[in-house]
mmCIF file of C-alpha atoms and ligand atoms in Angstrom:
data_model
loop_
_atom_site.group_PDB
_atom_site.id
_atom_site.type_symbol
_atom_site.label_atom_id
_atom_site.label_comp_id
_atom_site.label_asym_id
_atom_site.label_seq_id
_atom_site.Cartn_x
_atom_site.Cartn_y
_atom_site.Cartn_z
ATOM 1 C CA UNK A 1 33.886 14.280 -156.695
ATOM 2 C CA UNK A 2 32.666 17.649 -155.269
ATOM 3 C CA UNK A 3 29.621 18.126 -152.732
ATOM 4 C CA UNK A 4 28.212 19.945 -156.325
ATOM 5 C CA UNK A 5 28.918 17.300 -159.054
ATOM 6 C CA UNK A 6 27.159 14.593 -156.815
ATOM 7 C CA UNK A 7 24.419 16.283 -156.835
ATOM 8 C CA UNK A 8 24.432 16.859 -160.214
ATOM 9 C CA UNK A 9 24.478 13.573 -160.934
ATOM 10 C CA UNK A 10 22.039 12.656 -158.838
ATOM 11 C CA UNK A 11 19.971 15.264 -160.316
ATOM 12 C CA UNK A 12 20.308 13.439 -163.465
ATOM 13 C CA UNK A 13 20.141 9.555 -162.771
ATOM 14 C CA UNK A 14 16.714 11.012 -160.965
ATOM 15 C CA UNK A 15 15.496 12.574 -164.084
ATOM 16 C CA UNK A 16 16.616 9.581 -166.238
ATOM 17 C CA UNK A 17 14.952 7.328 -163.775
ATOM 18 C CA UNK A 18 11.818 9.526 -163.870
ATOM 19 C CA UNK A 19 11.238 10.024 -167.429
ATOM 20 C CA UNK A 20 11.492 5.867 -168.323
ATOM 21 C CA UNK A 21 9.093 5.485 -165.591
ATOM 22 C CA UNK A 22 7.121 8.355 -167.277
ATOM 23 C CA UNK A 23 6.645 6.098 -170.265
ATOM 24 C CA UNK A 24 6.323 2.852 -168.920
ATOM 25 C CA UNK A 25 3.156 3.851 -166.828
ATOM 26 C CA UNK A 26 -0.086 2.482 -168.155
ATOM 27 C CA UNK A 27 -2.699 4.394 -166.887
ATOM 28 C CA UNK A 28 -3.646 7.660 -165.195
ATOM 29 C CA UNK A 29 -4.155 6.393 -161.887
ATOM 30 C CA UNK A 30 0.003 5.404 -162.131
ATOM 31 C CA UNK A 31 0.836 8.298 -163.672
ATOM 32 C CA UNK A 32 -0.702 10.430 -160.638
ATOM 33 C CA UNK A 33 1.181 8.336 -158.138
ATOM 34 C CA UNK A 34 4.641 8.869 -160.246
ATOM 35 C CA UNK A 35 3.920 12.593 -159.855
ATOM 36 C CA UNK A 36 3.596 12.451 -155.958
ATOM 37 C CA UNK A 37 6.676 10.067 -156.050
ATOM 38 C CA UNK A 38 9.167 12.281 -158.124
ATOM 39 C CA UNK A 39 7.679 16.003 -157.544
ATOM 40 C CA UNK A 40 5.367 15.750 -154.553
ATOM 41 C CA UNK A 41 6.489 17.789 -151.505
ATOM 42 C CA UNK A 42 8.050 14.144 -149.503
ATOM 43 C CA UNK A 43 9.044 13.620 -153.467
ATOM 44 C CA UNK A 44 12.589 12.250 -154.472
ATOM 45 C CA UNK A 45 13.321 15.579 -155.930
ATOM 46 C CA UNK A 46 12.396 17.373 -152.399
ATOM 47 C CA UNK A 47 15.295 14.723 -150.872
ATOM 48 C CA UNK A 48 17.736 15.777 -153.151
ATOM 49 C CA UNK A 49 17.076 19.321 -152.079
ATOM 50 C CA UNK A 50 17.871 18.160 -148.468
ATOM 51 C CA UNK A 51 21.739 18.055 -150.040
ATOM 52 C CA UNK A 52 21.892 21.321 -150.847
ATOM 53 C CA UNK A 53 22.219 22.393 -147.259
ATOM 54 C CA UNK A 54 25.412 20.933 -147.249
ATOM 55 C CA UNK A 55 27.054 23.248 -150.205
ATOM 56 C CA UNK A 56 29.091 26.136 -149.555
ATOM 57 C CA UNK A 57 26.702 29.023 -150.364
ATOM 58 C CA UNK A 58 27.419 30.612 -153.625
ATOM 59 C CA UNK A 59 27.250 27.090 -154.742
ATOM 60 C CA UNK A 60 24.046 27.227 -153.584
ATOM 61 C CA UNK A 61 21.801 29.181 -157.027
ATOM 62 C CA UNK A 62 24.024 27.688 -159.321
ATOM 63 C CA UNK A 63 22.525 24.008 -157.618
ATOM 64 C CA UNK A 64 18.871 25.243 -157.335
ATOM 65 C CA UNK A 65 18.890 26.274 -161.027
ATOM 66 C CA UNK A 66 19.329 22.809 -161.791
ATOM 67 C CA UNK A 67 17.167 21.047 -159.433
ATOM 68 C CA UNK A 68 14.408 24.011 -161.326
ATOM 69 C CA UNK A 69 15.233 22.717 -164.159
ATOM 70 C CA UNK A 70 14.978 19.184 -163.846
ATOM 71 C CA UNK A 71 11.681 19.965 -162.042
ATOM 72 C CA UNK A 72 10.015 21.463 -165.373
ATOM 73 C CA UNK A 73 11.456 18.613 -167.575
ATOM 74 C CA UNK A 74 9.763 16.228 -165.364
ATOM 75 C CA UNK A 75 6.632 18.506 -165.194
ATOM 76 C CA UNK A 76 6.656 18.803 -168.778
ATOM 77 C CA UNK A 77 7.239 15.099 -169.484
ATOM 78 C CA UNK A 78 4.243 14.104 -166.916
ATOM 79 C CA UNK A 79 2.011 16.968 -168.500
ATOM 80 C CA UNK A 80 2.704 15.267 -171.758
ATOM 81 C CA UNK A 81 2.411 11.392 -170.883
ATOM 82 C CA UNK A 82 -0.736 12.666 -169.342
ATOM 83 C CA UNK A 83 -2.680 14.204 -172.502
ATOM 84 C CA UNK A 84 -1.372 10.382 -174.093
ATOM 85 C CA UNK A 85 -3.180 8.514 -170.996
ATOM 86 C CA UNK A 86 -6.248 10.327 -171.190
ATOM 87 C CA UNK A 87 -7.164 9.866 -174.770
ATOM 88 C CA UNK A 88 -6.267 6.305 -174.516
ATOM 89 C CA UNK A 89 -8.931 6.374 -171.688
ATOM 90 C CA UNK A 90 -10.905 7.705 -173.469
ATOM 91 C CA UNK A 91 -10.631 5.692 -176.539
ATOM 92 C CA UNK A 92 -10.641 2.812 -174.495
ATOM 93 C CA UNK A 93 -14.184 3.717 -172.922
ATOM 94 C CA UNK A 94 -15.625 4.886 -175.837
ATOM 95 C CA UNK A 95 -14.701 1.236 -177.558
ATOM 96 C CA UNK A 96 -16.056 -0.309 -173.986
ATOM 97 C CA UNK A 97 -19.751 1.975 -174.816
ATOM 98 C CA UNK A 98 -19.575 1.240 -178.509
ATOM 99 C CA UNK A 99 -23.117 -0.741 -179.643
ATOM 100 C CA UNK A 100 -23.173 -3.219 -181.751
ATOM 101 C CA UNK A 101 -26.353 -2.379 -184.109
ATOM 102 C CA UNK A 102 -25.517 -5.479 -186.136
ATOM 103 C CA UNK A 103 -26.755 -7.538 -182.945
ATOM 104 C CA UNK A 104 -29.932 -9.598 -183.215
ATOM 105 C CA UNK A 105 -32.351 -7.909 -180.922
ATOM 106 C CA UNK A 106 -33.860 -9.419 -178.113
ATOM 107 C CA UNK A 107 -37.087 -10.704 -178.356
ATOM 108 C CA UNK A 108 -39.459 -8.968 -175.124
ATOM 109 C CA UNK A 109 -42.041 -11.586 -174.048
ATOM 110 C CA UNK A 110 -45.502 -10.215 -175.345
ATOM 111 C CA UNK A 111 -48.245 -10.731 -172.678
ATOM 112 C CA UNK A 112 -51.281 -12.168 -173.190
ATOM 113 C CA UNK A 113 -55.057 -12.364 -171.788
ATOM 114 C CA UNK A 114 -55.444 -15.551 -169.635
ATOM 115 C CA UNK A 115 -58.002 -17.956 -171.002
ATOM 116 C CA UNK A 116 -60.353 -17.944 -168.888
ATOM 117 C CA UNK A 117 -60.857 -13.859 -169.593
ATOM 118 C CA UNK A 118 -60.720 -14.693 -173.118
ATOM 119 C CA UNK A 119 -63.433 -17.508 -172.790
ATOM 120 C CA UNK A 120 -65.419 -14.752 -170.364
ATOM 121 C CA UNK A 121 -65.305 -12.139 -173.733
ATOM 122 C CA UNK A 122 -65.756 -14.591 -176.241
ATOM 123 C CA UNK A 123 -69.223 -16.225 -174.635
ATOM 124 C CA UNK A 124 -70.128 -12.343 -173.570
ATOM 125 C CA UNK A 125 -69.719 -11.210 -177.052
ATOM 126 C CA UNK A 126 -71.787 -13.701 -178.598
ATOM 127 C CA UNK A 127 -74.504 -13.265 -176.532
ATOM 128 C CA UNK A 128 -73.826 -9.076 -177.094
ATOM 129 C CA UNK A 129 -74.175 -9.682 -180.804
ATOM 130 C CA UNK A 130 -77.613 -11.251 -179.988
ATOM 131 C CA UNK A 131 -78.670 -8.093 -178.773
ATOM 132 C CA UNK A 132 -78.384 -9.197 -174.928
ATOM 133 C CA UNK A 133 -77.391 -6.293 -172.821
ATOM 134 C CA UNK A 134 -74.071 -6.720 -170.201
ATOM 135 C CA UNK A 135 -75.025 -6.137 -167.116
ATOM 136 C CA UNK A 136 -72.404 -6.577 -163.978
ATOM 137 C CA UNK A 137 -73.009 -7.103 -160.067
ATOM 138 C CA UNK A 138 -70.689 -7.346 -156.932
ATOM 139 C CA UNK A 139 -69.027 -10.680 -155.277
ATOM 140 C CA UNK A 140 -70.258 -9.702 -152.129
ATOM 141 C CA UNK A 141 -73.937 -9.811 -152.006
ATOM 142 C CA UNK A 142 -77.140 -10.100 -149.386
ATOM 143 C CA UNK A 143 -78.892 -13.292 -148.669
ATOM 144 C CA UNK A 144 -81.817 -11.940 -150.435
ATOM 145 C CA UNK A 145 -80.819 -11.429 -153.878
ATOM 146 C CA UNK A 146 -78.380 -14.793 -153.935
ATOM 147 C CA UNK A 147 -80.797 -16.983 -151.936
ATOM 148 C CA UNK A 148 -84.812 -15.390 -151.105
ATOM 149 C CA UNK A 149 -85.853 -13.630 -154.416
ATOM 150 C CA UNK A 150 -84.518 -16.792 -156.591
ATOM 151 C CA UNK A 151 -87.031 -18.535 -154.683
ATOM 152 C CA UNK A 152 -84.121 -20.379 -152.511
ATOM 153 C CA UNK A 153 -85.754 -19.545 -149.461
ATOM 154 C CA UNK A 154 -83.566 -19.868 -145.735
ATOM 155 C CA UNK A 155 -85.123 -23.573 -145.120
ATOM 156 C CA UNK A 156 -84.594 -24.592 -148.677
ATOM 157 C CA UNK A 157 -81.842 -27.708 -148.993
ATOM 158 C CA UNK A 158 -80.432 -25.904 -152.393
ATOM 159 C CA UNK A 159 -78.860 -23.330 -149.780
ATOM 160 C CA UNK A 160 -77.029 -25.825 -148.281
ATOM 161 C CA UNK A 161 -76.014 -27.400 -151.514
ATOM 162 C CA UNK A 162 -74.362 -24.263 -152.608
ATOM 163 C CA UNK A 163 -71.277 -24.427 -150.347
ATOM 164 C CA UNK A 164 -71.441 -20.680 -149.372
ATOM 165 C CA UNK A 165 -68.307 -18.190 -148.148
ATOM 166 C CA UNK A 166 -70.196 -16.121 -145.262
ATOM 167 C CA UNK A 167 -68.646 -12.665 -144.759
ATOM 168 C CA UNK A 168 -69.364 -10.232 -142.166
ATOM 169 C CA UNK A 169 -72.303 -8.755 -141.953
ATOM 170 C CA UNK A 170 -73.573 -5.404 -142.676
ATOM 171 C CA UNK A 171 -75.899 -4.435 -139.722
ATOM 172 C CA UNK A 172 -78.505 -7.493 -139.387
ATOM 173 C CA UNK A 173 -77.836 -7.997 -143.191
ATOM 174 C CA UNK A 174 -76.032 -11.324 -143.222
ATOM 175 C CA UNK A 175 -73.426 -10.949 -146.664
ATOM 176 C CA UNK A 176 -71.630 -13.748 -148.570
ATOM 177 C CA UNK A 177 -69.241 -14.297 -151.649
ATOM 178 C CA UNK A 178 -72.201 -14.696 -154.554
ATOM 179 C CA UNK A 179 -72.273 -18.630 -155.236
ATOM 180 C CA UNK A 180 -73.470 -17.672 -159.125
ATOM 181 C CA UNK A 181 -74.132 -15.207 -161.189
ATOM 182 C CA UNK A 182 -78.083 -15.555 -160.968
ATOM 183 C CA UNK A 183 -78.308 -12.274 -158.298
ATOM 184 C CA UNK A 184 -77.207 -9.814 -160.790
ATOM 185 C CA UNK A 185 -80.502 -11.386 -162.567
ATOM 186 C CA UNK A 186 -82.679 -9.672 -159.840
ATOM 187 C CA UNK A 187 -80.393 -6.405 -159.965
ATOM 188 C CA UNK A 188 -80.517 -5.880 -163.686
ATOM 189 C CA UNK A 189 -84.475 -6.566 -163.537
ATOM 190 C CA UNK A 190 -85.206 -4.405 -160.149
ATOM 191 C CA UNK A 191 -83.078 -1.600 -161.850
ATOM 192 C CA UNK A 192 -84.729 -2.211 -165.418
ATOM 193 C CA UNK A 193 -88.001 -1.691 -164.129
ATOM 194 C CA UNK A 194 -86.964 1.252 -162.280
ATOM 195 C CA UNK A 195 -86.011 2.678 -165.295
ATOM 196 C CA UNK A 196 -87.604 1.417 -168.361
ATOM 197 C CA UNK A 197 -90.893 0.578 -165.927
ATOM 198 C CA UNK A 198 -91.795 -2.739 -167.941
ATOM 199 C CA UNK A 199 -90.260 -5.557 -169.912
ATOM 200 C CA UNK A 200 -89.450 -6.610 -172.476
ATOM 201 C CA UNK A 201 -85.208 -7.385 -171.166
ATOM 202 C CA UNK A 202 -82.349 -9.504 -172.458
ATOM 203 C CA UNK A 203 -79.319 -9.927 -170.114
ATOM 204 C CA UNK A 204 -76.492 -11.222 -170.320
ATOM 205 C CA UNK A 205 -73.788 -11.439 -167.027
ATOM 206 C CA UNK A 206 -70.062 -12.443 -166.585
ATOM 207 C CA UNK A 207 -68.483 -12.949 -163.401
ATOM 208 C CA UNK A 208 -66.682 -14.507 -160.929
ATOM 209 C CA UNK A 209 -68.387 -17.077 -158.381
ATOM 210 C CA UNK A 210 -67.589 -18.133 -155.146
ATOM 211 C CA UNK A 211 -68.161 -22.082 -153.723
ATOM 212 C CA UNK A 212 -66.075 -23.857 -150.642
ATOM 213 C CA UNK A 213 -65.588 -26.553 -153.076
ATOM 214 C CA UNK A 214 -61.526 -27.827 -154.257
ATOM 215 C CA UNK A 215 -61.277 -30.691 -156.412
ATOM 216 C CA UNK A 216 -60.407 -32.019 -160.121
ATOM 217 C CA UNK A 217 -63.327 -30.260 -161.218
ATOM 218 C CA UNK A 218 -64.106 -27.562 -158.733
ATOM 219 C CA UNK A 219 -62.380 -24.381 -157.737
ATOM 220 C CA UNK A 220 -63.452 -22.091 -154.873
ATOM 221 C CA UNK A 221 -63.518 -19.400 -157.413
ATOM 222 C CA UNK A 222 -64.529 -19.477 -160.382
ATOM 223 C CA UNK A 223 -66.975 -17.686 -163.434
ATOM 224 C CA UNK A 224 -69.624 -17.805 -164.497
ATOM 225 C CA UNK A 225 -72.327 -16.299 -167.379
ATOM 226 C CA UNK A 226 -76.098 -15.888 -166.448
ATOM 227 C CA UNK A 227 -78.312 -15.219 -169.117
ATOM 228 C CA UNK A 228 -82.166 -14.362 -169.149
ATOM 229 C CA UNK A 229 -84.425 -12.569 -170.807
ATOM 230 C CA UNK A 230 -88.297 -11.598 -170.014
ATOM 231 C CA UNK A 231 -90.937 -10.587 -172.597
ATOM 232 C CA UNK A 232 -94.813 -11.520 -173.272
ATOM 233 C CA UNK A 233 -94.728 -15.033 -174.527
ATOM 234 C CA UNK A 234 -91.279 -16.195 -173.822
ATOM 235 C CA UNK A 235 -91.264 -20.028 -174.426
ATOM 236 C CA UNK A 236 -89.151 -23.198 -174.193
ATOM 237 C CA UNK A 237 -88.600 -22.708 -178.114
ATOM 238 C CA UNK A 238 -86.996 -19.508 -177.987
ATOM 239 C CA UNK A 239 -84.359 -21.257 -175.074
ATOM 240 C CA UNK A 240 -83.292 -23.719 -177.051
ATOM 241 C CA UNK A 241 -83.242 -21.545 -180.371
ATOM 242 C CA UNK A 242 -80.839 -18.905 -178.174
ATOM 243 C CA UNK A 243 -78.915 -22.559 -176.836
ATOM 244 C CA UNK A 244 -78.258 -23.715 -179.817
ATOM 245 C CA UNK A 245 -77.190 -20.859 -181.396
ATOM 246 C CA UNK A 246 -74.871 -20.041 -178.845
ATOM 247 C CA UNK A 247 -72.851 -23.401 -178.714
ATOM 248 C CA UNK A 248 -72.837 -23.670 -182.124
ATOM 249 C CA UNK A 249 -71.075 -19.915 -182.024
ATOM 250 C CA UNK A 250 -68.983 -21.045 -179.238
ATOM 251 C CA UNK A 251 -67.437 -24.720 -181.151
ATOM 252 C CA UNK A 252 -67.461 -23.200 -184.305
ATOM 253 C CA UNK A 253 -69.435 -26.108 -185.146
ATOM 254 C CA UNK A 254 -73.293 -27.145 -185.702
ATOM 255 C CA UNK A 255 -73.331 -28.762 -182.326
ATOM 256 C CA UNK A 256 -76.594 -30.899 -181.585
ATOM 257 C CA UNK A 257 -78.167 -30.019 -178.065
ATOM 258 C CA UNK A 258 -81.022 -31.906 -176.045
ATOM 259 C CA UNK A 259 -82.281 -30.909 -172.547
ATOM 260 C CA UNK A 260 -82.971 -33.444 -170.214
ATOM 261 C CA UNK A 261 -86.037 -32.403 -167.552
ATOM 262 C CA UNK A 262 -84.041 -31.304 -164.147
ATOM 263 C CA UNK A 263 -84.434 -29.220 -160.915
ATOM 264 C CA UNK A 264 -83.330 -26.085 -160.163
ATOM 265 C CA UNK A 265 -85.423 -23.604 -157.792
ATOM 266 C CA UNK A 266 -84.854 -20.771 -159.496
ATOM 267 C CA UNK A 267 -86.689 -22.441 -162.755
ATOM 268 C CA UNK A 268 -89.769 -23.882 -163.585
ATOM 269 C CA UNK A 269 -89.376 -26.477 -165.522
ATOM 270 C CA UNK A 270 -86.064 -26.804 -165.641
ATOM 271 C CA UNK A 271 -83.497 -28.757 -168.078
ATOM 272 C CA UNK A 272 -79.663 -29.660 -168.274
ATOM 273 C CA UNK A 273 -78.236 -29.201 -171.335
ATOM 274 C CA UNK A 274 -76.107 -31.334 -173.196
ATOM 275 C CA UNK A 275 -74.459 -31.046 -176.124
ATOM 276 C CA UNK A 276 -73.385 -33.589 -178.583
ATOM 277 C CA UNK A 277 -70.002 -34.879 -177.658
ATOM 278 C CA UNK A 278 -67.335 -32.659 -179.549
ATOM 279 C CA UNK A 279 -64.679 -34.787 -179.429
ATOM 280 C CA UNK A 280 -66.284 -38.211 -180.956
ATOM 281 C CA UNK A 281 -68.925 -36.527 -182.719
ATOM 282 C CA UNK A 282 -71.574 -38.401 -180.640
ATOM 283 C CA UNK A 283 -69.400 -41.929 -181.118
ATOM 284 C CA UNK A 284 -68.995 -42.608 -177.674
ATOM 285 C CA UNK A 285 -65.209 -41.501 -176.099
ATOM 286 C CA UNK A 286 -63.843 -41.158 -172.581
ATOM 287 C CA UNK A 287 -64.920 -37.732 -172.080
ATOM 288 C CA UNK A 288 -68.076 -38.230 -172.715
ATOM 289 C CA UNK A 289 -68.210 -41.467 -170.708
ATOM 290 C CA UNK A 290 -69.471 -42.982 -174.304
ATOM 291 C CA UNK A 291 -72.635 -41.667 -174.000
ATOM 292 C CA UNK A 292 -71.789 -39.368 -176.957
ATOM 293 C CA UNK A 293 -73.348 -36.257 -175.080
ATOM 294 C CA UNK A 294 -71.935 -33.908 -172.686
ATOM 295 C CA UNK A 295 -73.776 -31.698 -170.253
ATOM 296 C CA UNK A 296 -73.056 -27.921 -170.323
ATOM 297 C CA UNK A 297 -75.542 -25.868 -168.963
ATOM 298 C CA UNK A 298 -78.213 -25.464 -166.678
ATOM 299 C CA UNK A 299 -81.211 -23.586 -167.382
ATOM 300 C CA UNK A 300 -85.303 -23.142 -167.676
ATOM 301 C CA UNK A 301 -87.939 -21.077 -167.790
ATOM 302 C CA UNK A 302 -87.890 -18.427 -165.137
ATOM 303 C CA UNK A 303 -89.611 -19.599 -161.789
ATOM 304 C CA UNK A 304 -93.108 -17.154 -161.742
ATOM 305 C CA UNK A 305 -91.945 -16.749 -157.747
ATOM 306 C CA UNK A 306 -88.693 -14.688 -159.306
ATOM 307 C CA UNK A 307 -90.644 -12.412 -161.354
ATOM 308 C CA UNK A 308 -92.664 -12.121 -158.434
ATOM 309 C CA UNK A 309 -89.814 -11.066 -156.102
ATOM 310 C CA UNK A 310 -88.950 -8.099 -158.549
ATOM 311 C CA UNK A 311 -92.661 -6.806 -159.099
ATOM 312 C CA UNK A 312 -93.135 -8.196 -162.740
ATOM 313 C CA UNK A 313 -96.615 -9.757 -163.694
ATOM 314 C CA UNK A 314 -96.081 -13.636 -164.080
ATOM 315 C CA UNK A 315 -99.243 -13.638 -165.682
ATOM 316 C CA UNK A 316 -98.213 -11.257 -168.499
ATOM 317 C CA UNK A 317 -95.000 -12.100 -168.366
ATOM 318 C CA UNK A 318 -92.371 -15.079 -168.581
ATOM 319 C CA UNK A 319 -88.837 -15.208 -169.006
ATOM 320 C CA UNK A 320 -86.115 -17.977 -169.817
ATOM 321 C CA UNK A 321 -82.674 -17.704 -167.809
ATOM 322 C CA UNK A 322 -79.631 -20.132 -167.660
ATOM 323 C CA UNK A 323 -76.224 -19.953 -166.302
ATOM 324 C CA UNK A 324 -72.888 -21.626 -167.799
ATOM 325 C CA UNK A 325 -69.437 -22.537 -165.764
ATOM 326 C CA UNK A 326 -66.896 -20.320 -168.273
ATOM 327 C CA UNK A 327 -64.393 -22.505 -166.798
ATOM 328 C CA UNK A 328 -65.953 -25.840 -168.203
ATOM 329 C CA UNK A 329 -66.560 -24.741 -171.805
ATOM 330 C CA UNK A 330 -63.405 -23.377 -172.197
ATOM 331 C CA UNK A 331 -61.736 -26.684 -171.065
ATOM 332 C CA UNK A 332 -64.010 -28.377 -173.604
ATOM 333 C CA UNK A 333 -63.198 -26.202 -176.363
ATOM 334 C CA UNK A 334 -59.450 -25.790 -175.437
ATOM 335 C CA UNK A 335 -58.963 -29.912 -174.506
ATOM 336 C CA UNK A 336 -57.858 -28.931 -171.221
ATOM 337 C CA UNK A 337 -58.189 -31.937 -168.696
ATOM 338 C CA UNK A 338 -57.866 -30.526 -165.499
ATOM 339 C CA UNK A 339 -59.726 -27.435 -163.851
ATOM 340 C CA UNK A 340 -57.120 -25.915 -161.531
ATOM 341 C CA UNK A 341 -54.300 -25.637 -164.746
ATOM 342 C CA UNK A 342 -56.114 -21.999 -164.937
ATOM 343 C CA UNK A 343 -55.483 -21.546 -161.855
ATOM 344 C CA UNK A 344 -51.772 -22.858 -160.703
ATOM 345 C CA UNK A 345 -50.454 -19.990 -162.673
ATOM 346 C CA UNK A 346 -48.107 -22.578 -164.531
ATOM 347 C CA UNK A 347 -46.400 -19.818 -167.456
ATOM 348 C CA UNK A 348 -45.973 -22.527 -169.919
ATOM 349 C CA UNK A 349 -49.565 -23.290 -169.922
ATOM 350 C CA UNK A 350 -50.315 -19.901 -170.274
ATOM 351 C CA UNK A 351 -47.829 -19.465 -173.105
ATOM 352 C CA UNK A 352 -49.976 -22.064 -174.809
ATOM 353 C CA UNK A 353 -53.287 -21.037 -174.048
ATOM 354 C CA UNK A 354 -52.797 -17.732 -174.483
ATOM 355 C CA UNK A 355 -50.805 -17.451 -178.222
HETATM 356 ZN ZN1 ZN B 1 -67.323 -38.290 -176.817
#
């Protein structure tokens, strides 16, 4: 066979070779690498070239001709197999992308106020309704208004009792975590008087509370509500009417309350409240140690000292007050037997609580 007709034919076994590679590639990443394999410039078709050195040379146009042509068929049939691979890509992708509307959707968690904060608005609102105005103070306060002006004074064993968080001072002013709500009782009266000059006044005041205190039924934080109000003739009766109507709000139920005779320095007299047991309806159960009654509150008639402390007249005027642990009613209400599930952050118990 002639230096010519070899290379003929091994013009055309390459093309043949080419072309069923052409279609047998599967994507366009192959395809690319066929191209640089067949027409790429160390390409099979540039070693066949190499050959045509060897040919005498008016053989040589007739040869490159051919190799020219072969070159465009395999151009052509790459250019072609191409346009096919891409719109299978993109076929493919678009099936990849494709939604499925007829899905079920899922279901995003909704949140959900924690129960405490929903006990805090609930007891807030009632006493709102009532006509009591919300008043708010800070968790860092001075001695005076958490101890002095409730008649607590520095000697006084109650100070001790309460378990205080001491922060740094400010100046000589010696500042603590609040250990109840009672202070904002002297704010909202100092800045009453500034501004309405006399009372009458009906607070109410939510918060959070600080004691050094950890147990089953104690948290080192914790809220609660202080409510008060001073007029001419304030009396025992109007407490327990405002008691009574409250818990009763509160249960949802026409609770029965009695007030046993106490001590608290802020309050002269003074009573715990209890409230008839709402789990045995006064029967006698574990929670209520079968006494049938449960204690709730604190409270009493303001202490004339406190008035005092703020500049109001304790001989014109008097004032009843109490304060309530949020935590404690809403565990009553809710059945919840231990203090620090509001706080462990457990989400199932929230899930609960709070649908
Ligand atoms: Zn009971």
């Amino acid at each position: 066979m002639s230096e010519i007709d070899a290379l003929k034919a091994q013009l055309e076994s390459l093309q043949s070779e080419a072309l069923s590679a052409f279609s047998a590639v599967a994507d366009l990443a192959g395809l690319q690498q066929l191209r640089v394999q067949y027409l790429g410039k160390k390409g099979a078709l540039t070693e066949v070239l190499k050959g045509v050195g060897k040919l005498a040379p008016e053989q040589r146009p007739v040869i490159g001709q051919f190799v020219n042509q072969t070159k465009s068929v395999l151009s052509q049939a790459l250019d072609a197999a191409e346009a096919e691979l891409s719109i299978h890509a993109k076929v493919a992708r678009i099936e990849a992308e494709r939604i499925d509307v007829s899905l079920p959707g899922r279901a995003s968690a909704k949140g959900a106020l924690h129960p405490v904060q929903r006990g805090l608005d609930e007891i807030t609102a009632i006493f709102s309704q009532m006509g009591f105005a919300v008043a708010e103070g800070p968790e860092i306060e001075n001695e005076f208004n958490n101890f002095d002006a409730l008649n607590i004074p520095p000697e006084h064993p109650a100070r001790a009792m309460h378990d205080t968080f001491f922060v740094n001072p400010i100046g000589d002013e010696p500042m603590l975590l609040r250990t109840h709500t009672s202070p904002v009782q002297i704010r909202a009266m100092k800045r009453f008087l500034a501004e309405e000059g006399e009372p009458p006044l009906a607070v109410v005041a939510p918060g959070r509370v600080y004691r050094c205190d950890y147990d089953v039924t104690h948290s080192p934080m914790f809220h609660q509500v202080e409510v008060f109000k001073v007029d001419r003739d304030v009396s025992m009766a109007h407490l327990k009417g405002v008691l009574k109507h409250f818990l009763s709000t509160y249960f949802e139920k026409d609770v029965s309350i009695r007030l046993r005779p106490h001590y608290f320095p802020f309050t002269e007299p003074s009573a715990e409240v209890d409230i008839g047991c709402v789990f045995c309806a006064g029967k006698g159960c574990r929670i209520c140690k079968n006494s049938g009654w449960i204690e709730v509150l604190g409270s009493g008639m303001i202490h004339p000292n406190v008035l005092k402390s703020v500049g109001i007249d304790s001989e014109e005027f008097s004032g009843f007050a109490f304060g309530l642990g949020v935590e404690r009613l809403v565990m009553l209400k809710q059945g919840i037997p231990d203090l620090r599930m509001f706080f462990e952050n457990d989400v199932r118990f929230l899930r609960r609580m709070g649908s």
